[in-house]
Short mmCIF file of C-alpha atoms in Angstrom, two decimals:
data_model
loop_
_atom_site.label_atom_id
_atom_site.label_comp_id
_atom_site.label_asym_id
_atom_site.label_seq_id
_atom_site.Cartn_x
_atom_site.Cartn_y
_atom_site.Cartn_z
CA MET A 1 -22.24 -7.95 -14.03
CA SER A 2 -19.01 -6.92 -15.78
CA HIS A 3 -18.69 -2.91 -16.23
CA SER A 4 -19.39 -3.25 -20.08
CA ALA A 5 -22.69 -4.56 -19.53
CA ILE A 6 -23.66 -1.29 -17.90
CA ALA A 7 -24.59 1.60 -20.10
CA PRO A 8 -23.09 5.10 -18.99
CA MET A 9 -25.28 7.36 -17.47
CA VAL A 10 -25.24 11.10 -17.30
CA PRO A 11 -26.53 12.55 -13.75
CA ARG A 12 -28.86 14.95 -13.72
CA VAL A 13 -27.65 18.27 -11.74
CA SER A 14 -29.86 20.72 -10.32
CA HIS A 15 -29.66 24.51 -10.75
CA ASN A 16 -29.10 25.06 -7.13
CA ALA A 17 -26.28 22.29 -7.14
CA THR A 18 -24.74 23.86 -10.27
CA THR A 19 -25.17 27.56 -8.51
CA ALA A 20 -23.55 26.25 -5.24
CA ARG A 21 -20.62 24.91 -7.20
CA ALA A 22 -19.82 28.11 -8.93
CA THR A 23 -20.11 30.25 -6.13
CA ALA A 24 -18.17 27.84 -3.41
CA ALA A 25 -14.59 29.27 -2.75
CA PRO A 26 -11.79 27.86 -4.60
CA ARG A 27 -9.84 25.05 -2.79
CA LEU A 28 -6.60 26.42 -0.83
CA LYS A 29 -3.65 25.38 -2.99
CA ALA A 30 -0.95 23.43 -0.78
CA ALA A 31 2.50 22.00 -1.21
CA VAL A 32 4.49 19.15 0.44
CA ILE A 33 7.91 19.51 1.59
CA GLY A 34 8.99 15.91 1.41
CA ALA A 35 8.16 12.73 -0.93
CA GLY A 36 8.64 9.96 1.59
CA MET A 37 5.95 7.84 2.70
CA LEU A 38 4.11 10.70 4.99
CA GLY A 39 4.73 13.34 1.79
CA LEU A 40 2.97 11.03 -0.59
CA ASP A 41 0.33 9.86 1.35
CA LEU A 42 -0.19 13.86 2.34
CA ALA A 43 -0.58 14.32 -1.54
CA GLU A 44 -3.13 11.74 -1.85
CA ARG A 45 -5.24 13.03 1.26
CA LEU A 46 -4.90 16.74 0.01
CA ASN A 47 -6.52 15.64 -3.35
CA ALA A 48 -8.97 14.29 -1.73
CA SER A 49 -9.95 17.11 0.62
CA PRO A 50 -12.84 19.41 -0.34
CA VAL A 51 -11.07 22.51 0.51
CA LEU A 52 -7.77 21.75 -0.18
CA SER A 53 -5.73 20.70 -3.17
CA CYS A 54 -1.79 19.49 -3.98
CA GLU A 55 -0.28 21.74 -6.02
CA LEU A 56 3.45 20.77 -5.29
CA VAL A 57 5.60 17.74 -3.66
CA ALA A 58 8.97 19.41 -3.31
CA SER A 59 12.24 17.66 -2.23
CA ARG A 60 16.06 17.99 -2.53
CA GLN A 61 16.48 13.92 -1.83
CA SER A 62 13.57 12.23 -3.10
CA SER A 63 14.15 9.37 -5.54
CA ALA A 64 12.82 9.78 -9.02
CA SER A 65 10.46 7.38 -8.45
CA ALA A 66 8.93 8.96 -5.63
CA LEU A 67 8.33 12.18 -7.57
CA ARG A 68 7.00 10.21 -10.28
CA ARG A 69 4.47 8.81 -8.17
CA ALA A 70 3.59 12.50 -6.54
CA ALA A 71 3.11 13.62 -10.42
CA GLN A 72 0.44 10.53 -11.07
CA LEU A 73 -1.50 11.78 -8.06
CA GLY A 74 -1.74 15.23 -10.46
CA CYS A 75 0.84 17.36 -8.26
CA GLY A 76 3.72 19.29 -9.69
CA VAL A 77 6.85 18.12 -8.36
CA SER A 78 10.35 19.71 -8.07
CA THR A 79 13.74 18.65 -6.56
CA GLU A 80 14.60 22.45 -5.51
CA GLY A 81 12.90 21.92 -1.95
CA ILE A 82 11.88 25.16 -0.16
CA THR A 83 13.07 27.25 -2.93
CA ALA A 84 10.30 26.11 -5.31
CA VAL A 85 7.76 26.03 -2.37
CA VAL A 86 8.51 29.63 -2.15
CA GLN A 87 8.05 30.64 -5.78
CA ALA A 88 4.72 28.55 -6.19
CA GLY A 89 2.74 30.97 -4.50
CA VAL A 90 0.38 28.30 -2.11
CA ASP A 91 -1.91 29.02 0.71
CA VAL A 92 -0.63 26.01 2.89
CA VAL A 93 2.65 24.02 3.54
CA PHE A 94 3.11 20.84 4.78
CA ASP A 95 6.82 20.02 6.08
CA ALA A 96 7.25 16.50 5.92
CA SER A 97 10.91 16.43 5.62
CA SER A 98 13.12 16.61 8.92
CA ALA A 99 13.71 18.60 12.19
CA ASP A 100 17.08 19.73 11.28
CA ALA A 101 15.54 21.36 8.05
CA HIS A 102 12.32 22.67 9.40
CA PRO A 103 13.84 26.01 10.84
CA ALA A 104 14.98 27.08 7.60
CA HIS A 105 11.45 26.48 6.05
CA TRP A 106 9.95 28.25 8.62
CA ALA A 107 12.54 31.51 8.22
CA ALA A 108 11.54 30.99 4.14
CA LEU A 109 8.12 31.54 4.58
CA ALA A 110 7.53 33.35 7.92
CA SER A 111 6.92 36.60 6.18
CA ALA A 112 4.39 35.23 3.58
CA ASP A 113 0.60 34.84 3.74
CA VAL A 114 1.09 30.80 4.34
CA LEU A 115 0.08 28.53 6.82
CA LEU A 116 3.17 26.31 7.87
CA VAL A 117 2.15 22.82 9.08
CA ASP A 118 5.19 21.09 10.61
CA LEU A 119 4.94 17.13 10.67
CA THR A 120 8.56 17.08 11.83
CA PRO A 121 9.87 16.66 15.52
CA SER A 122 11.04 20.20 15.28
CA SER A 123 10.45 22.61 18.57
CA GLY A 124 9.11 25.35 16.67
CA GLY A 125 5.21 26.36 16.19
CA SER A 126 2.31 25.86 18.07
CA MET A 127 1.49 22.38 19.35
CA LEU A 128 -1.90 21.16 18.14
CA THR A 129 -4.00 18.09 18.18
CA PRO A 130 -7.44 18.04 16.49
CA THR A 131 -9.51 17.11 19.54
CA VAL A 132 -7.46 19.19 22.22
CA ASN A 133 -6.99 22.58 20.82
CA ALA A 134 -7.86 22.75 17.01
CA VAL A 135 -9.33 26.23 17.44
CA ARG A 136 -5.57 27.77 17.03
CA ALA A 137 -5.40 26.33 13.65
CA GLU A 138 -7.59 29.22 12.70
CA SER A 139 -5.15 32.05 13.92
CA ASP A 140 -2.12 30.46 14.18
CA ARG A 141 0.31 30.30 11.48
CA HIS A 142 2.98 27.90 12.20
CA LEU A 143 1.67 24.54 13.79
CA SER A 144 3.23 21.71 15.16
CA LEU A 145 1.91 18.03 14.96
CA VAL A 146 4.52 17.11 17.77
CA SER A 147 4.81 13.80 16.37
CA CYS A 148 2.87 10.24 15.55
CA GLY A 149 2.97 9.41 19.32
CA GLY A 150 1.90 12.72 20.42
CA GLN A 151 -1.40 12.63 18.35
CA ALA A 152 -1.66 9.23 19.51
CA VAL A 153 -1.67 9.62 23.23
CA LEU A 154 -2.39 13.24 23.67
CA PRO A 155 -6.43 12.95 22.99
CA VAL A 156 -6.16 10.29 26.03
CA LEU A 157 -4.10 12.25 28.49
CA ASP A 158 -6.28 15.30 27.87
CA ALA A 159 -9.15 13.25 29.20
CA VAL A 160 -7.15 12.11 32.03
CA VAL A 161 -6.00 15.78 33.10
CA ARG A 162 -10.07 16.68 32.74
CA ASN A 163 -11.13 14.14 34.86
CA SER A 164 -8.44 14.03 37.83
CA THR A 165 -7.28 16.69 40.15
CA ARG A 166 -3.48 16.26 39.33
CA VAL A 167 -1.01 14.25 37.14
CA GLU A 168 2.11 13.50 38.54
CA ASP A 169 4.16 11.21 36.53
CA VAL A 170 3.35 9.80 32.82
CA GLU A 171 5.21 7.09 30.62
CA VAL A 172 4.58 6.42 26.82
CA VAL A 173 6.14 3.52 25.40
CA THR A 174 5.55 3.72 21.56
CA THR A 175 6.05 0.83 19.04
CA VAL A 176 6.45 1.16 15.34
CA ALA A 177 6.92 -1.30 12.47
CA SER A 178 10.03 -0.76 10.87
CA ALA A 179 8.65 -0.53 7.45
CA SER A 180 6.75 2.59 8.17
CA VAL A 181 9.78 4.36 9.41
CA GLY A 182 11.92 6.25 6.89
CA PRO A 183 15.32 7.49 7.07
CA ALA A 184 14.55 11.20 8.61
CA THR A 185 12.11 9.58 11.28
CA ARG A 186 15.24 7.22 12.27
CA ASP A 187 17.84 10.46 12.25
CA ASN A 188 15.22 12.37 14.29
CA LEU A 189 14.42 9.61 16.92
CA ASP A 190 16.31 12.02 19.79
CA GLU A 191 14.07 15.00 18.41
CA TYR A 192 10.90 12.63 18.37
CA LEU A 193 11.30 11.65 22.04
CA ALA A 194 12.15 15.34 23.42
CA ILE A 195 9.31 17.25 21.76
CA THR A 196 6.65 14.22 22.83
CA THR A 197 8.01 14.29 26.03
CA TYR A 198 7.68 18.36 26.10
CA ALA A 199 4.12 18.14 24.76
CA VAL A 200 2.87 15.30 27.31
CA GLU A 201 4.26 17.75 30.23
CA ARG A 202 2.86 20.96 28.58
CA LEU A 203 -0.57 19.24 28.52
CA THR A 204 -0.73 17.30 31.81
CA GLY A 205 1.27 19.40 33.97
CA ALA A 206 3.05 16.24 34.79
CA THR A 207 5.97 16.96 37.23
CA ARG A 208 7.64 13.94 35.46
CA ALA A 209 7.34 12.54 31.67
CA LYS A 210 9.09 9.76 30.12
CA VAL A 211 8.79 8.97 26.32
CA MET A 212 10.50 5.50 24.94
CA ALA A 213 10.01 4.47 21.23
CA THR A 214 10.67 0.62 19.89
CA ILE A 215 11.12 0.64 16.14
CA SER A 216 9.85 -3.06 15.54
CA PRO A 217 11.32 -5.28 12.71
CA ALA A 218 9.10 -8.32 13.58
CA LEU A 219 6.85 -10.25 10.74
CA PRO A 220 4.21 -9.38 10.01
CA ALA A 221 4.62 -5.76 10.83
CA PRO A 222 2.67 -4.96 13.99
CA ALA A 223 0.32 -2.03 13.92
CA PHE A 224 1.04 1.49 15.76
CA ARG A 225 0.65 1.22 19.43
CA ALA A 226 1.24 3.40 22.11
CA GLN A 227 0.77 2.50 25.86
CA ILE A 228 0.19 4.97 28.47
CA THR A 229 0.82 4.64 32.43
CA ALA A 230 -0.09 8.19 34.36
CA ARG A 231 -0.20 8.33 37.83
CA ALA A 232 -3.06 10.82 38.44
CA TYR A 233 -5.11 11.90 41.57
CA GLY A 234 -8.80 12.31 42.24
CA ILE A 235 -9.80 10.37 39.41
CA HIS A 236 -13.38 10.41 38.45
CA THR A 237 -13.26 6.62 37.07
CA ARG A 238 -16.71 6.70 35.16
CA ALA A 239 -16.33 10.14 34.01
CA LEU A 240 -12.73 9.28 32.62
CA SER A 241 -14.09 6.29 30.68
CA ASP A 242 -16.78 8.15 29.34
CA ALA A 243 -14.56 11.14 28.37
CA VAL A 244 -12.26 8.53 26.65
CA GLU A 245 -14.63 6.78 24.74
CA SER A 246 -15.85 10.51 23.54
CA ALA A 247 -12.31 11.29 22.68
CA VAL A 248 -12.01 8.01 20.42
CA ALA A 249 -15.13 8.82 18.71
CA ALA A 250 -13.93 12.36 17.89
CA VAL A 251 -10.28 11.07 16.84
CA ARG A 252 -12.07 8.42 14.72
CA GLN A 253 -13.70 11.05 12.60
CA TYR A 254 -10.57 11.61 11.09
CA ALA A 255 -8.60 8.37 11.75
CA PRO A 256 -11.16 5.72 11.48
CA GLY A 257 -8.23 3.13 12.78
CA TYR A 258 -8.09 4.80 16.23
CA ARG A 259 -8.41 2.36 18.87
CA VAL A 260 -7.93 2.62 23.01
CA GLY A 261 -8.05 -0.52 24.75
CA ALA A 262 -7.13 -1.88 27.92
CA LEU A 263 -8.16 1.17 30.06
CA SER A 264 -7.67 0.71 33.61
CA VAL A 265 -7.53 2.83 36.88
CA VAL A 266 -6.27 1.08 40.11
CA ASP A 267 -5.88 3.28 42.89
CA ASP A 268 -4.17 6.13 41.31
CA LEU A 269 -2.47 4.74 38.34
CA VAL A 270 -4.13 4.99 34.88
CA ARG A 271 -3.33 2.60 31.92
CA ALA A 272 -4.40 2.59 28.39
CA THR A 273 -3.31 1.36 25.02
CA VAL A 274 -3.57 3.23 22.10
CA THR A 275 -3.61 1.46 18.70
CA VAL A 276 -3.90 2.99 15.21
CA THR A 277 -4.29 1.00 12.03
CA ALA A 278 -4.26 2.86 8.79
CA ARG A 279 -7.28 2.31 6.46
CA GLY A 280 -7.78 2.18 2.46
CA GLY A 281 -5.28 4.73 0.63
CA ARG A 282 -2.00 3.72 -0.15
CA LEU A 283 -0.92 2.88 3.33
CA PRO A 284 -0.29 -0.50 4.79
CA SER A 285 -2.34 -1.23 7.54
CA TYR A 286 0.72 -1.27 10.16
CA ALA A 287 1.48 2.36 9.25
CA GLY A 288 -1.12 4.04 11.79
CA ASN A 289 1.84 6.21 12.46
CA VAL A 290 1.88 7.65 9.59
CA GLU A 291 -2.25 7.64 9.22
CA ILE A 292 -2.73 9.60 12.56
CA ILE A 293 -0.10 12.51 11.80
CA ASN A 294 -1.30 13.03 8.42
CA ALA A 295 -4.76 12.77 9.14
CA ALA A 296 -4.58 15.13 12.07
CA ALA A 297 -2.35 17.74 9.82
CA VAL A 298 -4.97 17.64 7.07
CA THR A 299 -7.82 18.05 9.58
CA LEU A 300 -6.26 21.08 11.19
CA ALA A 301 -5.57 22.81 7.65
CA GLU A 302 -8.94 22.17 6.58
CA ARG A 303 -10.24 24.09 9.75
CA TYR A 304 -7.83 26.83 8.63
CA ALA A 305 -9.58 26.84 5.03
CA ARG A 306 -13.06 26.61 6.38
CA SER A 307 -12.16 29.84 8.79
CA ARG A 308 -10.79 31.69 5.86
CA GLU A 309 -13.61 30.98 3.72
CA VAL A 310 -15.80 32.37 6.35
CA GLY A 311 -13.65 35.54 7.03
CA HIS A 312 -13.71 36.25 3.35
CA ARG A 313 -17.54 36.07 3.02
CA GLY A 314 -17.81 38.31 6.26
#
């Protein structure tokens, strides 16, 4: 049946529903720094959020077409970068620019009543992953999402830590499609490796961690993948399998394309392969690297927004 054959219907709204909308707290205003693939996807996610809205996408280096797409999503746009963000009076700022630029962005916002969510591989801020330590989003004001690789592997490594007596060595190898890696990410590859390694060491207590990355030009473009190898002692194999399964289910609440396969334990060696496929929206399916970090960032900001709403009610 064509759409023209369907008569428009006016939905009936109950008095309770009308009252609930009238008394609901307003959505927190958010700004995004950067209008690349990460920034535009963030803008779309924010406008789909029940507690956040995209008020501004700002960048000094974005193309006119990128900002035009942001405007089409209903966001204000600016080429004035952090200057425009400071003047916008928003509640939450997502930094999707570069590791080099991030310290200046934090310096400009540190004294403001603003949550800064850092999606660059910068070394500042509290390192968070929604399934590991999301509660810190309710109190900390400078959050680091580590990296897309970190968001992919830390839920699995957390399960390894909780189901073994000691983790000694960890190796992570990530593979990402070239088409999903922008100029800033390529420029920040060293920082990506360094902060992901640091986050792995901090979480696991490993005496040695090594992170490697491959940007693949293969066609068709491969899905985002991370291979984990960890030497851990006193492993509880069944409990580990159950914990990884629970972690996957938790991550899929915000990133439905998250999968863990080839989980194996041989003697003291744990191996697992994480894949992330982007689902829906503007992202191509192979851009799981963008999906996992953006979904995590919005999830943490939503937790902050809801905690703030509860605080105001109290």
